[in-house]
Amino acid sequence: MDSIHLSPRLKTVADFVPLNARLADIGSDHAYLPVHLLLNDKISHAIVGEVAKGPLDNAHHELKKRHLLEKADVRLASGLSAIYDEDNVDTVTIAGMGGILISNILNAGKQQEKNFETLILQPNTDEINVRRWLTTQHYQIIDEAIVQEENHFYEIIVAVIGKQQLSDLDLIFGPYLRVAKTPTFVAKWQKESERIALIFHQLAAAGKSDTDIYKYWQLRYDQIQAVIS
Ligand code: SAM
């Protein structure tokens, strides 16, 4: 992967960025995503935020290599504090981190009264935390996608300012993903079913078939079957 040939995961994130967005990519690392968008004239300027010096240097190197340094501000900062009011950012991408970290970053930003029209989020794990944060903080999910790269499944969640009520099933499986039920979505949850089946075996072998933990996994297993069937 490089900034010209994005991975399917990052390409999906890129495709959701609105044309001419005023973008900030937080936790950008190599800056492949903003560089790709700049090279394709989808955006004219980007804020590139990174909390760590090494990744920040990667971002700087990539922008220099593609002669794009004048089209981006590379900032060493935690989360949304990389974005200043005068940047007039309307779209924020946060990709390739755990869902809890993404929610914490958004939460810290909210406390600094940083609000952005469109959020494009790609949690590697704990997607439920991200969806819960969005709906409790006055965002509305307007689209979702799921992609597979080798053994990993990645969900991409697009939200705008608005109101939305989500059911427990929506929070776990995604309001759009569970309706679209693509083969990739089904494959993700089949894999999770197989993992739970192993847990059943282990619990049964330990004589724990009649326990609360077994019932918890049973409920989760049944829920998955009902959604993917
Ligand atoms: N966004 C890129 C992608 O999806 O390919 C890079 C993901 S990389 C795995 C995660 C990056 O997030 C790391 O470079 C890390 O330094 C950065 N990061 C972690 N916590 C952060 C925070 N609070 N603020 C800004 N960047 C952060």
PDB file of C-alpha atoms and ligand atoms in Angstrom:
ATOM      1  CA  MET A   1       0.000   0.000   0.000  1.00  0.00           C
ATOM      2  CA  ASP A   2       1.022   3.593  -0.610  1.00  0.00           C
ATOM      3  CA  SER A   3      -0.773   6.892  -1.009  1.00  0.00           C
ATOM      4  CA  ILE A   4      -1.539   6.150  -4.667  1.00  0.00           C
ATOM      5  CA  HIS A   5      -2.732   2.587  -4.075  1.00  0.00           C
ATOM      6  CA  LEU A   6      -4.626   2.629  -0.808  1.00  0.00           C
ATOM      7  CA  SER A   7      -5.604  -0.585   0.953  1.00  0.00           C
ATOM      8  CA  PRO A   8      -9.310  -1.488   0.550  1.00  0.00           C
ATOM      9  CA  ARG A   9      -9.867  -0.275   4.134  1.00  0.00           C
ATOM     10  CA  LEU A  10      -8.387   3.187   3.594  1.00  0.00           C
ATOM     11  CA  LYS A  11      -9.853   3.433   0.067  1.00  0.00           C
ATOM     12  CA  THR A  12     -13.315   2.923   1.545  1.00  0.00           C
ATOM     13  CA  VAL A  13     -12.663   5.678   4.078  1.00  0.00           C
ATOM     14  CA  ALA A  14     -11.404   7.939   1.259  1.00  0.00           C
ATOM     15  CA  ASP A  15     -14.486   7.268  -0.864  1.00  0.00           C
ATOM     16  CA  PHE A  16     -16.724   8.554   1.926  1.00  0.00           C
ATOM     17  CA  VAL A  17     -14.925  11.922   2.148  1.00  0.00           C
ATOM     18  CA  PRO A  18     -17.173  14.573   0.566  1.00  0.00           C
ATOM     19  CA  LEU A  19     -15.774  16.396  -2.469  1.00  0.00           C
ATOM     20  CA  ASN A  20     -14.010  19.644  -1.453  1.00  0.00           C
ATOM     21  CA  ALA A  21     -14.227  18.748   2.224  1.00  0.00           C
ATOM     22  CA  ARG A  22     -12.103  20.722   4.666  1.00  0.00           C
ATOM     23  CA  LEU A  23     -10.503  17.630   6.100  1.00  0.00           C
ATOM     24  CA  ALA A  24      -8.567  16.728   9.217  1.00  0.00           C
ATOM     25  CA  ASP A  25      -7.103  13.223   9.420  1.00  0.00           C
ATOM     26  CA  ILE A  26      -6.350  12.389  13.039  1.00  0.00           C
ATOM     27  CA  GLY A  27      -3.818   9.654  13.785  1.00  0.00           C
ATOM     28  CA  SER A  28      -2.656   9.916  10.193  1.00  0.00           C
ATOM     29  CA  ASP A  29       0.688   8.079  10.563  1.00  0.00           C
ATOM     30  CA  HIS A  30       2.069   7.922   6.988  1.00  0.00           C
ATOM     31  CA  ALA A  31      -0.632  10.401   5.795  1.00  0.00           C
ATOM     32  CA  TYR A  32      -1.577   8.047   2.947  1.00  0.00           C
ATOM     33  CA  LEU A  33      -5.244   8.992   3.247  1.00  0.00           C
ATOM     34  CA  PRO A  34      -4.937  12.807   2.998  1.00  0.00           C
ATOM     35  CA  VAL A  35      -2.179  12.500   0.389  1.00  0.00           C
ATOM     36  CA  HIS A  36      -4.397  10.243  -1.737  1.00  0.00           C
ATOM     37  CA  LEU A  37      -7.264  12.732  -1.483  1.00  0.00           C
ATOM     38  CA  LEU A  38      -4.985  15.667  -2.373  1.00  0.00           C
ATOM     39  CA  LEU A  39      -3.435  13.816  -5.327  1.00  0.00           C
ATOM     40  CA  ASN A  40      -6.903  13.051  -6.650  1.00  0.00           C
ATOM     41  CA  ASP A  41      -8.065  16.672  -6.202  1.00  0.00           C
ATOM     42  CA  LYS A  42     -10.854  15.524  -3.919  1.00  0.00           C
ATOM     43  CA  ILE A  43      -9.746  18.034  -1.295  1.00  0.00           C
ATOM     44  CA  SER A  44      -7.554  21.104  -1.618  1.00  0.00           C
ATOM     45  CA  HIS A  45      -6.080  21.184   1.878  1.00  0.00           C
ATOM     46  CA  ALA A  46      -5.693  18.863   4.854  1.00  0.00           C
ATOM     47  CA  ILE A  47      -4.857  18.994   8.526  1.00  0.00           C
ATOM     48  CA  VAL A  48      -2.706  15.990   9.406  1.00  0.00           C
ATOM     49  CA  GLY A  49      -2.730  15.230  13.140  1.00  0.00           C
ATOM     50  CA  GLU A  50      -0.414  12.852  14.944  1.00  0.00           C
ATOM     51  CA  VAL A  51       0.324  12.302  18.614  1.00  0.00           C
ATOM     52  CA  ALA A  52       3.681  10.562  18.056  1.00  0.00           C
ATOM     53  CA  LYS A  53       6.863  11.994  16.563  1.00  0.00           C
ATOM     54  CA  GLY A  54       7.777   8.935  14.433  1.00  0.00           C
ATOM     55  CA  PRO A  55       4.444   8.785  12.580  1.00  0.00           C
ATOM     56  CA  LEU A  56       4.501  12.580  12.274  1.00  0.00           C
ATOM     57  CA  ASP A  57       7.854  12.302  10.513  1.00  0.00           C
ATOM     58  CA  ASN A  58       6.359   9.610   8.242  1.00  0.00           C
ATOM     59  CA  ALA A  59       3.534  12.000   7.334  1.00  0.00           C
ATOM     60  CA  HIS A  60       5.955  14.839   6.654  1.00  0.00           C
ATOM     61  CA  HIS A  61       8.132  12.565   4.508  1.00  0.00           C
ATOM     62  CA  GLU A  62       5.160  11.367   2.435  1.00  0.00           C
ATOM     63  CA  LEU A  63       3.849  14.895   1.842  1.00  0.00           C
ATOM     64  CA  LYS A  64       7.318  16.091   0.831  1.00  0.00           C
ATOM     65  CA  LYS A  65       7.811  13.136  -1.514  1.00  0.00           C
ATOM     66  CA  ARG A  66       4.523  13.961  -3.270  1.00  0.00           C
ATOM     67  CA  HIS A  67       5.263  17.726  -3.344  1.00  0.00           C
ATOM     68  CA  LEU A  68       2.215  18.451  -1.232  1.00  0.00           C
ATOM     69  CA  LEU A  69       3.716  20.176   1.796  1.00  0.00           C
ATOM     70  CA  GLU A  70       2.084  23.486   0.947  1.00  0.00           C
ATOM     71  CA  LYS A  71      -1.327  21.807   0.847  1.00  0.00           C
ATOM     72  CA  ALA A  72      -1.235  20.365   4.354  1.00  0.00           C
ATOM     73  CA  ASP A  73      -0.592  21.384   7.939  1.00  0.00           C
ATOM     74  CA  VAL A  74       1.154  18.601   9.838  1.00  0.00           C
ATOM     75  CA  ARG A  75       0.610  18.969  13.579  1.00  0.00           C
ATOM     76  CA  LEU A  76       1.942  17.098  16.576  1.00  0.00           C
ATOM     77  CA  ALA A  77      -1.080  16.980  18.887  1.00  0.00           C
ATOM     78  CA  SER A  78      -3.392  14.591  20.650  1.00  0.00           C
ATOM     79  CA  GLY A  79      -6.723  13.980  18.958  1.00  0.00           C
ATOM     80  CA  LEU A  80      -8.873  16.866  17.814  1.00  0.00           C
ATOM     81  CA  SER A  81      -6.657  19.486  19.456  1.00  0.00           C
ATOM     82  CA  ALA A  82      -4.691  19.329  16.172  1.00  0.00           C
ATOM     83  CA  ILE A  83      -7.599  21.264  14.635  1.00  0.00           C
ATOM     84  CA  TYR A  84      -7.876  25.051  15.138  1.00  0.00           C
ATOM     85  CA  ASP A  85     -11.076  27.064  14.738  1.00  0.00           C
ATOM     86  CA  GLU A  86      -9.576  29.041  11.871  1.00  0.00           C
ATOM     87  CA  ASP A  87      -9.015  25.800   9.903  1.00  0.00           C
ATOM     88  CA  ASN A  88     -12.788  25.639   9.341  1.00  0.00           C
ATOM     89  CA  VAL A  89     -12.592  21.867   9.199  1.00  0.00           C
ATOM     90  CA  ASP A  90     -15.911  20.241   8.362  1.00  0.00           C
ATOM     91  CA  THR A  91     -14.859  16.591   7.986  1.00  0.00           C
ATOM     92  CA  VAL A  92     -12.758  14.479  10.346  1.00  0.00           C
ATOM     93  CA  THR A  93     -11.380  11.037   9.583  1.00  0.00           C
ATOM     94  CA  ILE A  94     -10.072   8.773  12.346  1.00  0.00           C
ATOM     95  CA  ALA A  95      -9.005   5.355  11.080  1.00  0.00           C
ATOM     96  CA  GLY A  96      -7.016   2.352  12.199  1.00  0.00           C
ATOM     97  CA  MET A  97      -7.430   2.690  15.974  1.00  0.00           C
ATOM     98  CA  GLY A  98      -9.497   0.852  18.546  1.00  0.00           C
ATOM     99  CA  GLY A  99     -13.081   2.004  19.002  1.00  0.00           C
ATOM    100  CA  ILE A 100     -12.501   2.937  22.635  1.00  0.00           C
ATOM    101  CA  LEU A 101      -9.586   5.196  21.707  1.00  0.00           C
ATOM    102  CA  ILE A 102     -11.647   6.794  18.917  1.00  0.00           C
ATOM    103  CA  SER A 103     -14.517   7.436  21.357  1.00  0.00           C
ATOM    104  CA  ASN A 104     -12.086   8.926  23.885  1.00  0.00           C
ATOM    105  CA  ILE A 105     -10.609  11.215  21.228  1.00  0.00           C
ATOM    106  CA  LEU A 106     -14.094  12.369  20.204  1.00  0.00           C
ATOM    107  CA  ASN A 107     -15.080  12.855  23.823  1.00  0.00           C
ATOM    108  CA  ALA A 108     -12.037  14.957  24.619  1.00  0.00           C
ATOM    109  CA  GLY A 109     -12.798  17.052  21.539  1.00  0.00           C
ATOM    110  CA  LYS A 110     -16.401  17.528  22.624  1.00  0.00           C
ATOM    111  CA  GLN A 111     -15.198  18.864  25.958  1.00  0.00           C
ATOM    112  CA  GLN A 112     -13.154  21.431  24.047  1.00  0.00           C
ATOM    113  CA  GLU A 113     -16.359  22.261  22.144  1.00  0.00           C
ATOM    114  CA  LYS A 114     -14.973  20.953  18.887  1.00  0.00           C
ATOM    115  CA  ASN A 115     -17.852  19.910  16.657  1.00  0.00           C
ATOM    116  CA  PHE A 116     -17.553  18.819  13.052  1.00  0.00           C
ATOM    117  CA  GLU A 117     -20.246  18.285  10.472  1.00  0.00           C
ATOM    118  CA  THR A 118     -19.063  14.905   9.186  1.00  0.00           C
ATOM    119  CA  LEU A 119     -17.147  12.174  10.987  1.00  0.00           C
ATOM    120  CA  ILE A 120     -15.750   9.195   9.089  1.00  0.00           C
ATOM    121  CA  LEU A 121     -14.575   6.640  11.602  1.00  0.00           C
ATOM    122  CA  GLN A 122     -12.904   3.286  11.120  1.00  0.00           C
ATOM    123  CA  PRO A 123     -12.505   1.496  14.440  1.00  0.00           C
ATOM    124  CA  ASN A 124     -10.448  -1.712  14.355  1.00  0.00           C
ATOM    125  CA  THR A 125     -12.373  -3.057  17.369  1.00  0.00           C
ATOM    126  CA  ASP A 126     -15.220  -2.089  19.742  1.00  0.00           C
ATOM    127  CA  GLU A 127     -17.412  -0.549  17.050  1.00  0.00           C
ATOM    128  CA  ILE A 128     -20.281  -0.536  19.555  1.00  0.00           C
ATOM    129  CA  ASN A 129     -18.482   2.124  21.624  1.00  0.00           C
ATOM    130  CA  VAL A 130     -18.181   4.362  18.599  1.00  0.00           C
ATOM    131  CA  ARG A 131     -21.853   4.004  17.640  1.00  0.00           C
ATOM    132  CA  ARG A 132     -22.942   4.594  21.221  1.00  0.00           C
ATOM    133  CA  TRP A 133     -20.794   7.721  21.446  1.00  0.00           C
ATOM    134  CA  LEU A 134     -22.213   9.069  18.190  1.00  0.00           C
ATOM    135  CA  THR A 135     -25.863   8.611  19.112  1.00  0.00           C
ATOM    136  CA  THR A 136     -25.454   9.988  22.630  1.00  0.00           C
ATOM    137  CA  GLN A 137     -23.492  13.007  21.361  1.00  0.00           C
ATOM    138  CA  HIS A 138     -26.022  14.130  18.764  1.00  0.00           C
ATOM    139  CA  TYR A 139     -24.619  12.517  15.681  1.00  0.00           C
ATOM    140  CA  GLN A 140     -26.577  10.472  13.208  1.00  0.00           C
ATOM    141  CA  ILE A 141     -25.060   7.560  11.312  1.00  0.00           C
ATOM    142  CA  ILE A 142     -25.819   8.047   7.618  1.00  0.00           C
ATOM    143  CA  ASP A 143     -23.809   5.238   6.063  1.00  0.00           C
ATOM    144  CA  GLU A 144     -21.592   2.291   6.858  1.00  0.00           C
ATOM    145  CA  ALA A 145     -19.341  -0.156   5.041  1.00  0.00           C
ATOM    146  CA  ILE A 146     -17.452  -3.290   5.919  1.00  0.00           C
ATOM    147  CA  VAL A 147     -14.316  -4.524   4.181  1.00  0.00           C
ATOM    148  CA  GLN A 148     -12.085  -7.532   4.612  1.00  0.00           C
ATOM    149  CA  GLU A 149      -8.311  -7.526   4.349  1.00  0.00           C
ATOM    150  CA  GLU A 150      -6.900 -11.023   4.807  1.00  0.00           C
ATOM    151  CA  ASN A 151      -8.234 -12.224   8.147  1.00  0.00           C
ATOM    152  CA  HIS A 152      -9.439  -8.855   9.394  1.00  0.00           C
ATOM    153  CA  PHE A 153     -12.796  -7.192   9.028  1.00  0.00           C
ATOM    154  CA  TYR A 154     -13.021  -3.413   9.204  1.00  0.00           C
ATOM    155  CA  GLU A 155     -16.155  -1.358   9.666  1.00  0.00           C
ATOM    156  CA  ILE A 156     -16.383   2.229   8.453  1.00  0.00           C
ATOM    157  CA  ILE A 157     -19.001   4.471  10.021  1.00  0.00           C
ATOM    158  CA  VAL A 158     -20.086   7.819   8.553  1.00  0.00           C
ATOM    159  CA  ALA A 159     -21.960  10.245  10.787  1.00  0.00           C
ATOM    160  CA  VAL A 160     -23.253  13.800  10.555  1.00  0.00           C
ATOM    161  CA  ILE A 161     -24.697  16.104  13.187  1.00  0.00           C
ATOM    162  CA  GLY A 162     -28.264  14.994  13.844  1.00  0.00           C
ATOM    163  CA  LYS A 163     -30.518  12.867  15.974  1.00  0.00           C
ATOM    164  CA  GLN A 164     -30.919   9.111  15.874  1.00  0.00           C
ATOM    165  CA  GLN A 165     -32.137   6.358  18.105  1.00  0.00           C
ATOM    166  CA  LEU A 166     -30.415   3.028  17.725  1.00  0.00           C
ATOM    167  CA  SER A 167     -31.569  -0.336  19.023  1.00  0.00           C
ATOM    168  CA  ASP A 168     -29.151  -2.714  20.749  1.00  0.00           C
ATOM    169  CA  LEU A 169     -28.895  -4.669  17.486  1.00  0.00           C
ATOM    170  CA  ASP A 170     -28.065  -1.467  15.593  1.00  0.00           C
ATOM    171  CA  LEU A 171     -25.326  -0.626  18.085  1.00  0.00           C
ATOM    172  CA  ILE A 172     -23.753  -4.079  17.859  1.00  0.00           C
ATOM    173  CA  PHE A 173     -24.143  -4.843  14.160  1.00  0.00           C
ATOM    174  CA  GLY A 174     -24.563  -1.391  12.629  1.00  0.00           C
ATOM    175  CA  PRO A 175     -27.914   0.077  11.477  1.00  0.00           C
ATOM    176  CA  TYR A 176     -26.904  -0.014   7.800  1.00  0.00           C
ATOM    177  CA  LEU A 177     -24.642  -3.050   7.867  1.00  0.00           C
ATOM    178  CA  ARG A 178     -27.230  -5.339   9.414  1.00  0.00           C
ATOM    179  CA  VAL A 179     -29.785  -4.407   6.780  1.00  0.00           C
ATOM    180  CA  ALA A 180     -27.376  -4.627   3.820  1.00  0.00           C
ATOM    181  CA  LYS A 181     -26.083  -7.975   5.148  1.00  0.00           C
ATOM    182  CA  THR A 182     -23.304  -8.205   2.575  1.00  0.00           C
ATOM    183  CA  PRO A 183     -21.279 -11.435   2.220  1.00  0.00           C
ATOM    184  CA  THR A 184     -18.406  -9.685   4.062  1.00  0.00           C
ATOM    185  CA  PHE A 185     -20.711  -8.786   6.946  1.00  0.00           C
ATOM    186  CA  VAL A 186     -21.989 -12.369   7.129  1.00  0.00           C
ATOM    187  CA  ALA A 187     -18.407 -13.689   7.015  1.00  0.00           C
ATOM    188  CA  LYS A 188     -17.386 -11.434   9.917  1.00  0.00           C
ATOM    189  CA  TRP A 189     -20.193 -12.670  12.127  1.00  0.00           C
ATOM    190  CA  GLN A 190     -19.752 -16.282  11.065  1.00  0.00           C
ATOM    191  CA  LYS A 191     -16.168 -16.009  12.231  1.00  0.00           C
ATOM    192  CA  GLU A 192     -17.378 -14.592  15.554  1.00  0.00           C
ATOM    193  CA  SER A 193     -19.905 -17.476  15.826  1.00  0.00           C
ATOM    194  CA  GLU A 194     -17.054 -19.956  15.383  1.00  0.00           C
ATOM    195  CA  ARG A 195     -15.102 -18.219  18.132  1.00  0.00           C
ATOM    196  CA  ILE A 196     -18.114 -18.425  20.446  1.00  0.00           C
ATOM    197  CA  ALA A 197     -18.608 -22.124  19.596  1.00  0.00           C
ATOM    198  CA  LEU A 198     -15.062 -22.726  20.882  1.00  0.00           C
ATOM    199  CA  ILE A 199     -15.936 -20.882  24.080  1.00  0.00           C
ATOM    200  CA  PHE A 200     -18.956 -23.202  24.481  1.00  0.00           C
ATOM    201  CA  HIS A 201     -16.649 -26.220  24.213  1.00  0.00           C
ATOM    202  CA  GLN A 202     -14.230 -24.813  26.766  1.00  0.00           C
ATOM    203  CA  LEU A 203     -17.004 -23.929  29.208  1.00  0.00           C
ATOM    204  CA  ALA A 204     -18.652 -27.348  28.786  1.00  0.00           C
ATOM    205  CA  ALA A 205     -15.310 -29.112  29.316  1.00  0.00           C
ATOM    206  CA  ALA A 206     -14.899 -27.133  32.542  1.00  0.00           C
ATOM    207  CA  GLY A 207     -18.386 -28.188  33.691  1.00  0.00           C
ATOM    208  CA  LYS A 208     -19.698 -24.628  33.335  1.00  0.00           C
ATOM    209  CA  SER A 209     -22.629 -25.213  30.974  1.00  0.00           C
ATOM    210  CA  ASP A 210     -25.145 -23.943  33.482  1.00  0.00           C
ATOM    211  CA  THR A 211     -23.538 -20.641  34.358  1.00  0.00           C
ATOM    212  CA  ASP A 212     -24.291 -16.971  33.684  1.00  0.00           C
ATOM    213  CA  ILE A 213     -21.248 -16.684  31.453  1.00  0.00           C
ATOM    214  CA  TYR A 214     -22.489 -19.599  29.304  1.00  0.00           C
ATOM    215  CA  LYS A 215     -25.906 -17.958  29.070  1.00  0.00           C
ATOM    216  CA  TYR A 216     -24.258 -14.681  28.052  1.00  0.00           C
ATOM    217  CA  TRP A 217     -22.444 -16.351  25.165  1.00  0.00           C
ATOM    218  CA  GLN A 218     -25.549 -18.321  24.233  1.00  0.00           C
ATOM    219  CA  LEU A 219     -27.517 -15.086  23.943  1.00  0.00           C
ATOM    220  CA  ARG A 220     -24.797 -13.493  21.847  1.00  0.00           C
ATOM    221  CA  TYR A 221     -24.589 -16.557  19.606  1.00  0.00           C
ATOM    222  CA  ASP A 222     -28.368 -16.621  19.084  1.00  0.00           C
ATOM    223  CA  GLN A 223     -28.384 -12.901  18.353  1.00  0.00           C
ATOM    224  CA  ILE A 224     -25.742 -13.341  15.651  1.00  0.00           C
ATOM    225  CA  GLN A 225     -27.591 -16.270  14.086  1.00  0.00           C
ATOM    226  CA  ALA A 226     -30.819 -14.269  13.986  1.00  0.00           C
ATOM    227  CA  VAL A 227     -29.085 -11.311  12.304  1.00  0.00           C
ATOM    228  CA  ILE A 228     -27.154 -13.263   9.663  1.00  0.00           C
ATOM    229  CA  SER A 229     -29.760 -15.875   8.829  1.00  0.00           C
TER     230      SER A 229
HETATM  231  N1  SAM B   1      -4.917   6.379  10.168  1.00  0.00           N
HETATM  232  C1  SAM B   1      -3.893   5.525   9.610  1.00  0.00           C
HETATM  233  C2  SAM B   1      -4.522   4.305   8.980  1.00  0.00           C
HETATM  234  O1  SAM B   1      -5.715   4.077   9.190  1.00  0.00           O
HETATM  235  O2  SAM B   1      -3.831   3.570   8.277  1.00  0.00           O
HETATM  236  C3  SAM B   1      -2.873   5.117  10.646  1.00  0.00           C
HETATM  237  C4  SAM B   1      -3.396   4.250  11.751  1.00  0.00           C
HETATM  238  S1  SAM B   1      -2.165   3.897  12.924  1.00  0.00           S
HETATM  239  C5  SAM B   1      -2.454   2.242  13.286  1.00  0.00           C
HETATM  240  C6  SAM B   1      -2.767   4.753  14.349  1.00  0.00           C
HETATM  241  C7  SAM B   1      -2.099   6.095  14.528  1.00  0.00           C
HETATM  242  O3  SAM B   1      -2.836   6.868  15.463  1.00  0.00           O
HETATM  243  C8  SAM B   1      -0.681   5.984  15.065  1.00  0.00           C
HETATM  244  O4  SAM B   1       0.201   6.625  14.185  1.00  0.00           O
HETATM  245  C9  SAM B   1      -0.751   6.706  16.420  1.00  0.00           C
HETATM  246  O5  SAM B   1       0.434   7.431  16.723  1.00  0.00           O
HETATM  247  C10 SAM B   1      -1.938   7.629  16.233  1.00  0.00           C
HETATM  248  N2  SAM B   1      -2.619   8.039  17.452  1.00  0.00           N
HETATM  249  C11 SAM B   1      -2.941   7.281  18.519  1.00  0.00           C
HETATM  250  N3  SAM B   1      -3.564   8.017  19.446  1.00  0.00           N
HETATM  251  C12 SAM B   1      -3.664   9.279  18.950  1.00  0.00           C
HETATM  252  C13 SAM B   1      -4.196  10.494  19.433  1.00  0.00           C
HETATM  253  N4  SAM B   1      -4.766  10.580  20.631  1.00  0.00           N
HETATM  254  N5  SAM B   1      -4.118  11.585  18.656  1.00  0.00           N
HETATM  255  C14 SAM B   1      -3.531  11.524  17.438  1.00  0.00           C
HETATM  256  N6  SAM B   1      -2.999  10.398  16.923  1.00  0.00           N
HETATM  257  C15 SAM B   1      -3.066   9.289  17.671  1.00  0.00           C
END
